[in-house]
Short mmCIF file of C-alpha atoms and ligand atoms in Angstrom, two decimals:
data_model
loop_
_atom_site.label_atom_id
_atom_site.label_comp_id
_atom_site.label_asym_id
_atom_site.label_seq_id
_atom_site.Cartn_x
_atom_site.Cartn_y
_atom_site.Cartn_z
CA UNK A 858 -38.07 33.62 -40.20
CA UNK A 859 -36.24 36.75 -41.35
CA UNK A 860 -37.30 40.35 -40.71
CA UNK A 861 -39.19 40.76 -43.98
CA UNK A 862 -41.08 37.49 -43.50
CA UNK A 863 -42.00 38.46 -39.96
CA UNK A 864 -43.34 41.86 -41.10
CA UNK A 865 -45.47 40.19 -43.75
CA UNK A 866 -46.75 37.56 -41.29
CA UNK A 867 -47.58 40.31 -38.76
CA UNK A 868 -49.61 42.23 -41.36
CA UNK A 869 -51.36 39.01 -42.39
CA UNK A 870 -52.22 38.18 -38.75
CA UNK A 871 -53.97 41.54 -38.42
CA UNK A 872 -55.87 41.08 -41.68
CA UNK A 873 -56.92 37.63 -40.42
CA UNK A 874 -57.86 39.24 -37.06
CA UNK A 875 -55.80 36.46 -35.42
CA UNK A 876 -54.78 37.82 -32.00
CA UNK A 877 -52.93 34.66 -30.95
CA UNK A 878 -50.76 34.76 -34.07
CA UNK A 879 -50.23 38.53 -33.80
CA UNK A 880 -49.02 38.20 -30.21
CA UNK A 881 -46.85 35.19 -30.99
CA UNK A 882 -45.14 37.11 -33.84
CA UNK A 883 -44.57 40.11 -31.57
CA UNK A 884 -42.76 37.82 -29.10
CA UNK A 885 -40.72 36.32 -31.94
CA UNK A 886 -39.77 39.82 -33.13
CA UNK A 887 -38.38 40.63 -29.68
CA UNK A 888 -36.53 37.31 -29.49
CA UNK A 889 -34.97 38.06 -32.89
CA UNK A 890 -33.88 41.47 -31.60
CA UNK A 891 -35.86 43.39 -34.25
CA UNK A 892 -36.64 47.08 -33.80
CA UNK A 893 -40.13 47.16 -32.19
CA UNK A 894 -40.98 50.51 -33.81
CA UNK A 895 -40.11 49.22 -37.27
CA UNK A 896 -42.19 46.08 -36.68
CA UNK A 897 -45.18 48.20 -35.58
CA UNK A 898 -44.89 50.60 -38.53
CA UNK A 899 -44.06 48.20 -41.35
CA UNK A 900 -45.79 45.07 -40.06
CA UNK A 901 -48.86 45.56 -37.88
CA UNK A 902 -49.80 49.08 -39.09
CA UNK A 903 -49.56 47.86 -42.67
CA UNK A 904 -52.05 45.12 -41.76
CA UNK A 905 -54.41 47.70 -40.21
CA UNK A 906 -54.24 49.75 -43.44
CA UNK A 907 -55.23 46.68 -45.42
CA UNK A 908 -58.14 46.06 -43.02
CA UNK A 909 -59.24 49.68 -43.59
CA UNK A 910 -59.16 49.19 -47.36
CA UNK A 911 -61.18 45.96 -47.10
CA UNK A 912 -63.68 47.73 -44.83
CA UNK A 913 -64.02 50.60 -47.31
CA UNK A 914 -64.70 48.11 -50.12
CA UNK A 915 -67.33 46.34 -48.01
CA UNK A 916 -65.25 43.16 -47.88
CA UNK A 917 -65.01 43.13 -44.08
CA UNK A 918 -67.43 44.52 -41.53
CA UNK A 919 -67.11 46.49 -38.32
CA UNK A 920 -66.97 43.51 -35.91
CA UNK A 921 -63.95 42.20 -37.85
CA UNK A 922 -62.29 45.63 -37.71
CA UNK A 923 -62.84 45.64 -33.93
CA UNK A 924 -61.27 42.17 -33.53
CA UNK A 925 -58.37 43.14 -35.82
CA UNK A 926 -57.73 46.29 -33.78
CA UNK A 927 -57.78 44.25 -30.54
CA UNK A 928 -55.15 41.96 -32.08
CA UNK A 929 -53.06 45.01 -32.99
CA UNK A 930 -53.32 46.46 -29.47
CA UNK A 931 -52.27 43.12 -27.92
CA UNK A 932 -49.25 42.85 -30.26
CA UNK A 933 -48.22 46.47 -29.68
CA UNK A 934 -48.43 45.90 -25.90
CA UNK A 935 -45.87 43.11 -26.25
CA UNK A 936 -43.58 45.11 -28.55
CA UNK A 937 -43.66 48.09 -26.19
CA UNK A 938 -41.97 45.87 -23.60
CA UNK A 939 -39.00 45.82 -25.99
CA UNK A 940 -38.65 49.60 -26.08
CA UNK A 941 -36.06 51.23 -23.87
CA UNK A 942 -37.35 52.42 -20.47
CA UNK A 943 -39.08 55.78 -20.69
CA UNK A 944 -36.58 58.40 -19.59
CA UNK A 945 -37.04 59.16 -15.90
CA UNK A 946 -35.71 62.69 -16.25
CA UNK A 947 -38.33 64.03 -18.60
CA UNK A 948 -36.40 66.86 -20.13
CA UNK A 949 -37.20 66.73 -23.83
CA UNK A 950 -40.38 68.80 -23.51
CA UNK A 951 -44.04 68.72 -22.51
CA UNK A 952 -46.61 67.32 -24.92
CA UNK A 953 -50.40 67.18 -24.77
CA UNK A 954 -51.96 64.50 -26.98
CA UNK A 955 -55.46 63.42 -27.82
CA UNK A 956 -57.86 62.23 -30.49
CA UNK A 957 -60.26 64.94 -31.65
CA UNK A 958 -63.84 64.92 -30.33
CA UNK A 959 -66.23 62.64 -32.18
CA UNK A 960 -63.41 60.23 -33.03
CA UNK A 961 -62.74 57.04 -31.09
CA UNK A 962 -59.68 55.86 -33.03
CA UNK A 963 -56.81 55.85 -30.55
CA UNK A 964 -54.35 53.07 -31.43
CA UNK A 965 -51.98 55.30 -33.40
CA UNK A 966 -52.18 58.16 -30.92
CA UNK A 967 -51.34 55.69 -28.14
CA UNK A 968 -48.21 54.58 -30.01
CA UNK A 969 -47.15 58.20 -30.48
CA UNK A 970 -47.64 58.80 -26.72
CA UNK A 971 -45.53 55.77 -25.81
CA UNK A 972 -42.66 56.74 -28.12
CA UNK A 973 -42.63 60.34 -26.94
CA UNK A 974 -42.32 59.09 -23.35
CA UNK A 975 -39.46 56.81 -24.36
CA UNK A 976 -37.69 59.83 -25.85
CA UNK A 977 -38.04 61.81 -22.63
CA UNK A 978 -41.19 63.86 -23.12
CA UNK A 979 -43.63 64.49 -20.31
CA UNK A 980 -46.83 63.34 -22.04
CA UNK A 981 -50.37 64.25 -21.05
CA UNK A 982 -52.54 61.85 -23.05
CA UNK A 983 -56.14 63.06 -22.93
CA UNK A 984 -57.45 59.91 -24.61
CA UNK A 985 -59.96 59.78 -27.44
CA UNK A 986 -63.11 61.74 -28.33
CA UNK A 987 -61.54 64.71 -26.54
CA UNK A 988 -63.49 68.02 -26.45
CA UNK A 989 -61.40 70.76 -28.08
CA UNK A 990 -61.64 72.93 -24.97
CA UNK A 991 -59.95 70.15 -22.98
CA UNK A 992 -56.88 70.39 -25.24
CA UNK A 993 -56.77 74.16 -24.65
CA UNK A 994 -57.22 73.79 -20.87
CA UNK A 995 -54.46 71.16 -20.64
CA UNK A 996 -52.03 73.27 -22.68
CA UNK A 997 -52.69 76.20 -20.34
CA UNK A 998 -52.37 74.06 -17.19
CA UNK A 999 -49.14 72.30 -18.20
CA UNK A 1000 -47.39 75.01 -20.23
CA UNK A 1001 -46.99 72.41 -22.96
CA UNK A 1002 -44.51 72.95 -25.81
CA UNK A 1003 -46.48 70.76 -28.21
CA UNK A 1004 -50.08 69.76 -28.68
CA UNK A 1005 -50.49 66.72 -30.92
CA UNK A 1006 -53.95 65.92 -32.19
CA UNK A 1007 -55.04 62.79 -33.97
CA UNK A 1008 -57.95 62.52 -36.43
CA UNK A 1009 -58.85 59.41 -38.39
CA UNK A 1010 -61.98 60.63 -40.10
CA UNK A 1011 -62.76 63.41 -42.56
CA UNK A 1012 -65.55 64.49 -40.21
CA UNK A 1013 -63.18 64.96 -37.27
CA UNK A 1014 -60.09 66.39 -38.99
CA UNK A 1015 -61.94 69.71 -39.21
CA UNK A 1016 -61.67 69.77 -35.42
CA UNK A 1017 -57.92 70.22 -35.85
CA UNK A 1018 -58.57 73.49 -37.66
CA UNK A 1019 -60.99 74.62 -34.94
CA UNK A 1020 -58.35 73.74 -32.35
CA UNK A 1021 -55.90 76.14 -34.07
CA UNK A 1022 -58.50 78.90 -33.69
CA UNK A 1023 -59.32 78.00 -30.10
CA UNK A 1024 -55.64 78.15 -29.15
CA UNK A 1025 -55.43 81.61 -30.79
CA UNK A 1026 -58.56 82.78 -28.96
CA UNK A 1027 -57.04 81.63 -25.65
CA UNK A 1028 -53.84 83.62 -26.42
CA UNK A 1029 -51.80 80.39 -26.46
CA UNK A 1030 -50.95 79.97 -30.12
CA UNK A 1031 -47.55 81.68 -29.89
CA UNK A 1032 -46.68 79.63 -26.78
CA UNK A 1033 -47.43 76.13 -28.10
CA UNK A 1034 -46.63 74.36 -31.36
CA UNK A 1035 -49.22 72.14 -32.98
CA UNK A 1036 -48.69 68.74 -34.59
CA UNK A 1037 -51.36 66.85 -36.49
CA UNK A 1038 -51.62 63.21 -37.51
CA UNK A 1039 -53.98 60.31 -38.18
CA UNK A 1040 -54.85 58.27 -41.26
CA UNK A 1041 -56.76 60.97 -43.18
CA UNK A 1042 -54.37 63.81 -42.30
CA UNK A 1043 -51.68 65.01 -44.73
CA UNK A 1044 -48.91 67.61 -44.88
CA UNK A 1045 -51.19 69.58 -47.19
CA UNK A 1046 -53.89 69.66 -44.50
CA UNK A 1047 -51.38 70.71 -41.86
CA UNK A 1048 -50.21 73.60 -44.09
CA UNK A 1049 -53.77 74.58 -44.90
CA UNK A 1050 -54.85 74.93 -41.27
CA UNK A 1051 -51.55 76.46 -40.12
CA UNK A 1052 -50.37 73.57 -37.96
CA UNK A 1053 -46.64 73.60 -37.16
CA UNK A 1054 -46.01 69.95 -37.96
CA UNK A 1055 -47.40 66.81 -39.55
CA UNK A 1056 -46.21 63.29 -38.92
CA UNK A 1057 -47.05 60.20 -40.93
CA UNK A 1058 -46.09 57.77 -38.20
CA UNK A 1059 -44.98 57.65 -34.58
CA UNK A 1060 -41.27 57.72 -35.39
CA UNK A 1061 -41.69 60.85 -37.48
CA UNK A 1062 -43.87 62.36 -34.74
CA UNK A 1063 -41.00 61.95 -32.28
CA UNK A 1064 -38.51 63.52 -34.71
CA UNK A 1065 -40.83 66.49 -35.31
CA UNK A 1066 -41.50 66.87 -31.58
CA UNK A 1067 -37.78 66.90 -30.80
CA UNK A 1068 -37.16 69.55 -33.51
CA UNK A 1069 -40.07 71.63 -32.25
CA UNK A 1070 -38.97 71.43 -28.61
CA UNK A 1071 -35.42 72.42 -29.60
CA UNK A 1072 -36.59 75.51 -31.51
CA UNK A 1073 -38.73 76.52 -28.52
CA UNK A 1074 -35.81 76.28 -26.14
CA UNK A 1075 -33.90 78.52 -28.58
CO1 HCB B 647 -62.48 53.01 -38.16
N1 HCB B 647 -62.41 54.06 -39.80
N2 HCB B 647 -64.32 53.59 -37.86
N3 HCB B 647 -62.38 51.91 -36.57
N4 HCB B 647 -60.85 52.40 -38.75
C1 HCB B 647 -61.12 54.15 -40.47
C2 HCB B 647 -60.31 55.29 -39.87
C3 HCB B 647 -61.53 54.42 -41.99
C4 HCB B 647 -60.43 55.18 -42.79
C5 HCB B 647 -61.83 53.05 -42.69
C6 HCB B 647 -62.25 53.23 -44.12
O1 HCB B 647 -63.39 53.52 -44.38
N5 HCB B 647 -61.35 53.04 -45.07
C7 HCB B 647 -62.86 55.16 -41.80
C8 HCB B 647 -62.77 56.70 -41.82
C9 HCB B 647 -63.19 57.22 -43.21
C10 HCB B 647 -63.05 58.67 -43.36
O2 HCB B 647 -63.55 59.46 -42.62
N6 HCB B 647 -62.34 59.06 -44.42
C11 HCB B 647 -63.36 54.60 -40.48
C12 HCB B 647 -64.71 54.65 -40.04
C13 HCB B 647 -65.69 55.23 -41.06
C14 HCB B 647 -65.13 54.22 -38.77
C15 HCB B 647 -66.56 54.27 -38.16
C16 HCB B 647 -67.37 55.55 -38.45
C17 HCB B 647 -67.29 53.01 -38.65
C18 HCB B 647 -68.75 52.91 -38.28
O3 HCB B 647 -69.10 52.95 -37.14
N7 HCB B 647 -69.56 52.79 -39.30
C19 HCB B 647 -66.26 54.13 -36.65
C20 HCB B 647 -65.90 55.49 -35.99
C21 HCB B 647 -66.68 55.82 -34.82
C22 HCB B 647 -66.16 57.15 -34.25
O4 HCB B 647 -64.96 57.38 -34.13
N8 HCB B 647 -67.08 57.99 -33.88
C23 HCB B 647 -64.98 53.35 -36.70
C24 HCB B 647 -64.57 52.52 -35.66
C25 HCB B 647 -63.37 51.81 -35.65
C26 HCB B 647 -63.01 50.78 -34.58
C27 HCB B 647 -63.56 51.11 -33.18
C28 HCB B 647 -63.56 49.44 -35.01
C29 HCB B 647 -61.45 50.74 -34.73
C30 HCB B 647 -60.71 51.72 -33.78
C31 HCB B 647 -60.18 51.07 -32.53
C32 HCB B 647 -59.32 52.02 -31.74
O5 HCB B 647 -58.65 52.90 -32.28
N9 HCB B 647 -59.34 51.84 -30.44
C33 HCB B 647 -61.26 51.23 -36.16
C34 HCB B 647 -60.08 51.04 -36.92
C35 HCB B 647 -59.02 50.16 -36.27
C36 HCB B 647 -59.89 51.62 -38.20
C37 HCB B 647 -58.74 51.38 -39.19
C38 HCB B 647 -58.97 50.06 -39.90
C39 HCB B 647 -57.31 51.39 -38.65
C40 HCB B 647 -56.91 52.61 -37.78
C41 HCB B 647 -55.63 52.28 -37.04
O6 HCB B 647 -55.66 51.98 -35.85
N10 HCB B 647 -54.48 52.25 -37.76
C42 HCB B 647 -58.92 52.62 -40.15
C43 HCB B 647 -58.34 52.45 -41.57
C44 HCB B 647 -57.06 53.21 -41.81
O7 HCB B 647 -56.55 53.90 -40.97
N11 HCB B 647 -56.58 53.12 -43.02
C45 HCB B 647 -60.44 52.77 -40.14
C46 HCB B 647 -53.18 51.89 -37.19
C47 HCB B 647 -52.51 53.10 -36.53
C48 HCB B 647 -51.14 52.68 -35.98
O8 HCB B 647 -52.33 54.09 -37.52
O9 HCB B 647 -52.87 56.22 -38.68
O10 HCB B 647 -54.01 55.67 -36.50
P1 HCB B 647 -52.81 55.61 -37.33
O11 HCB B 647 -51.64 56.28 -36.48
C49 HCB B 647 -50.32 56.51 -36.94
C50 HCB B 647 -50.12 57.82 -37.73
O12 HCB B 647 -51.29 58.31 -38.31
C51 HCB B 647 -49.47 58.76 -36.74
O13 HCB B 647 -48.71 57.90 -35.92
C52 HCB B 647 -49.47 56.68 -35.69
C53 HCB B 647 -48.53 55.54 -35.37
O14 HCB B 647 -47.64 55.26 -36.41
N12 HCB B 647 -50.32 59.59 -35.86
C54 HCB B 647 -49.97 60.82 -35.39
C55 HCB B 647 -51.54 59.30 -35.36
N13 HCB B 647 -51.97 60.30 -34.58
C56 HCB B 647 -51.03 61.24 -34.57
C57 HCB B 647 -51.01 62.47 -33.94
C58 HCB B 647 -49.91 63.30 -34.14
O15 HCB B 647 -49.90 64.49 -33.57
C59 HCB B 647 -48.85 62.87 -34.95
C60 HCB B 647 -48.88 61.63 -35.60
#
């Protein structure tokens, strides 16, 4: 099986909510020496997008989405074993991450957290359904350079705008840079709310975070 075929099979395994197949393909990807990040982004995540489209059209239902997301988590767990060791000397910067309150989607945010650690960031992952004040408190406590919020629903992305305001109210907005992401979030939204960065996927999130941390160090 070549790289392209494996990507397509990985996406199909997620659409079929077939955890065994998804895990088996993740192992094969590592054996073939493929880039785990590429396989996550172009294989499994592509499958999750298709599941979302089918769900929107009423062609699959929530229990199937739950099983598909469990398959994705299991495959990503395997692929993460193929990433380089997280840097012990965490010198790249400090990042606070979380999924906005009211939103339980956390697969993508978890991948961003893992990759940031691999690239040497000290990551404080607050989890999902995180109250906005908890983001602010963690930024204050850690002196974070970046706060990355994730929102997967139109109802929760508005929380990212409120977070901008809360950081201003706490006098922290000029000390921390904000990055937004999640399926419904766009560059346009980031510009509109005054966020410093937007990332479409975890690889881009790492690039943006590195750029941001560099500008903050001067
Ligand atoms: Co969920 N869900 N869901 N869901 N769900 C979505 C998000 C919809 C778009 C599906 C649809 O209708 N097309 C939709 C939201 C519609 C909208 O608001 N426009 C939706 C809905 C409606 C719901 C419920 C309300 C359904 C219900 O109960 N009736 C409910 C939400 C309950 C709640 O949160 N209060 C719900 C529940 C679920 C689960 C639990 C079954 C499951 C989540 C499991 C989990 O996360 N632990 C789930 C899933 C899996 C999805 C879809 C199918 C996939 C999401 C996903 O994991 N994608 C999603 C459809 C879609 O996204 N197209 C659907 C894969 C990851 C890797 O991509 O985009 O999350 P990602 O992350 C990327 C990227 O965005 C970026 O990097 C990541 C890695 O590459 N990134 C960041 C992410 N965060 C970042 C932060 C940064 O700072 C920077 C970059």
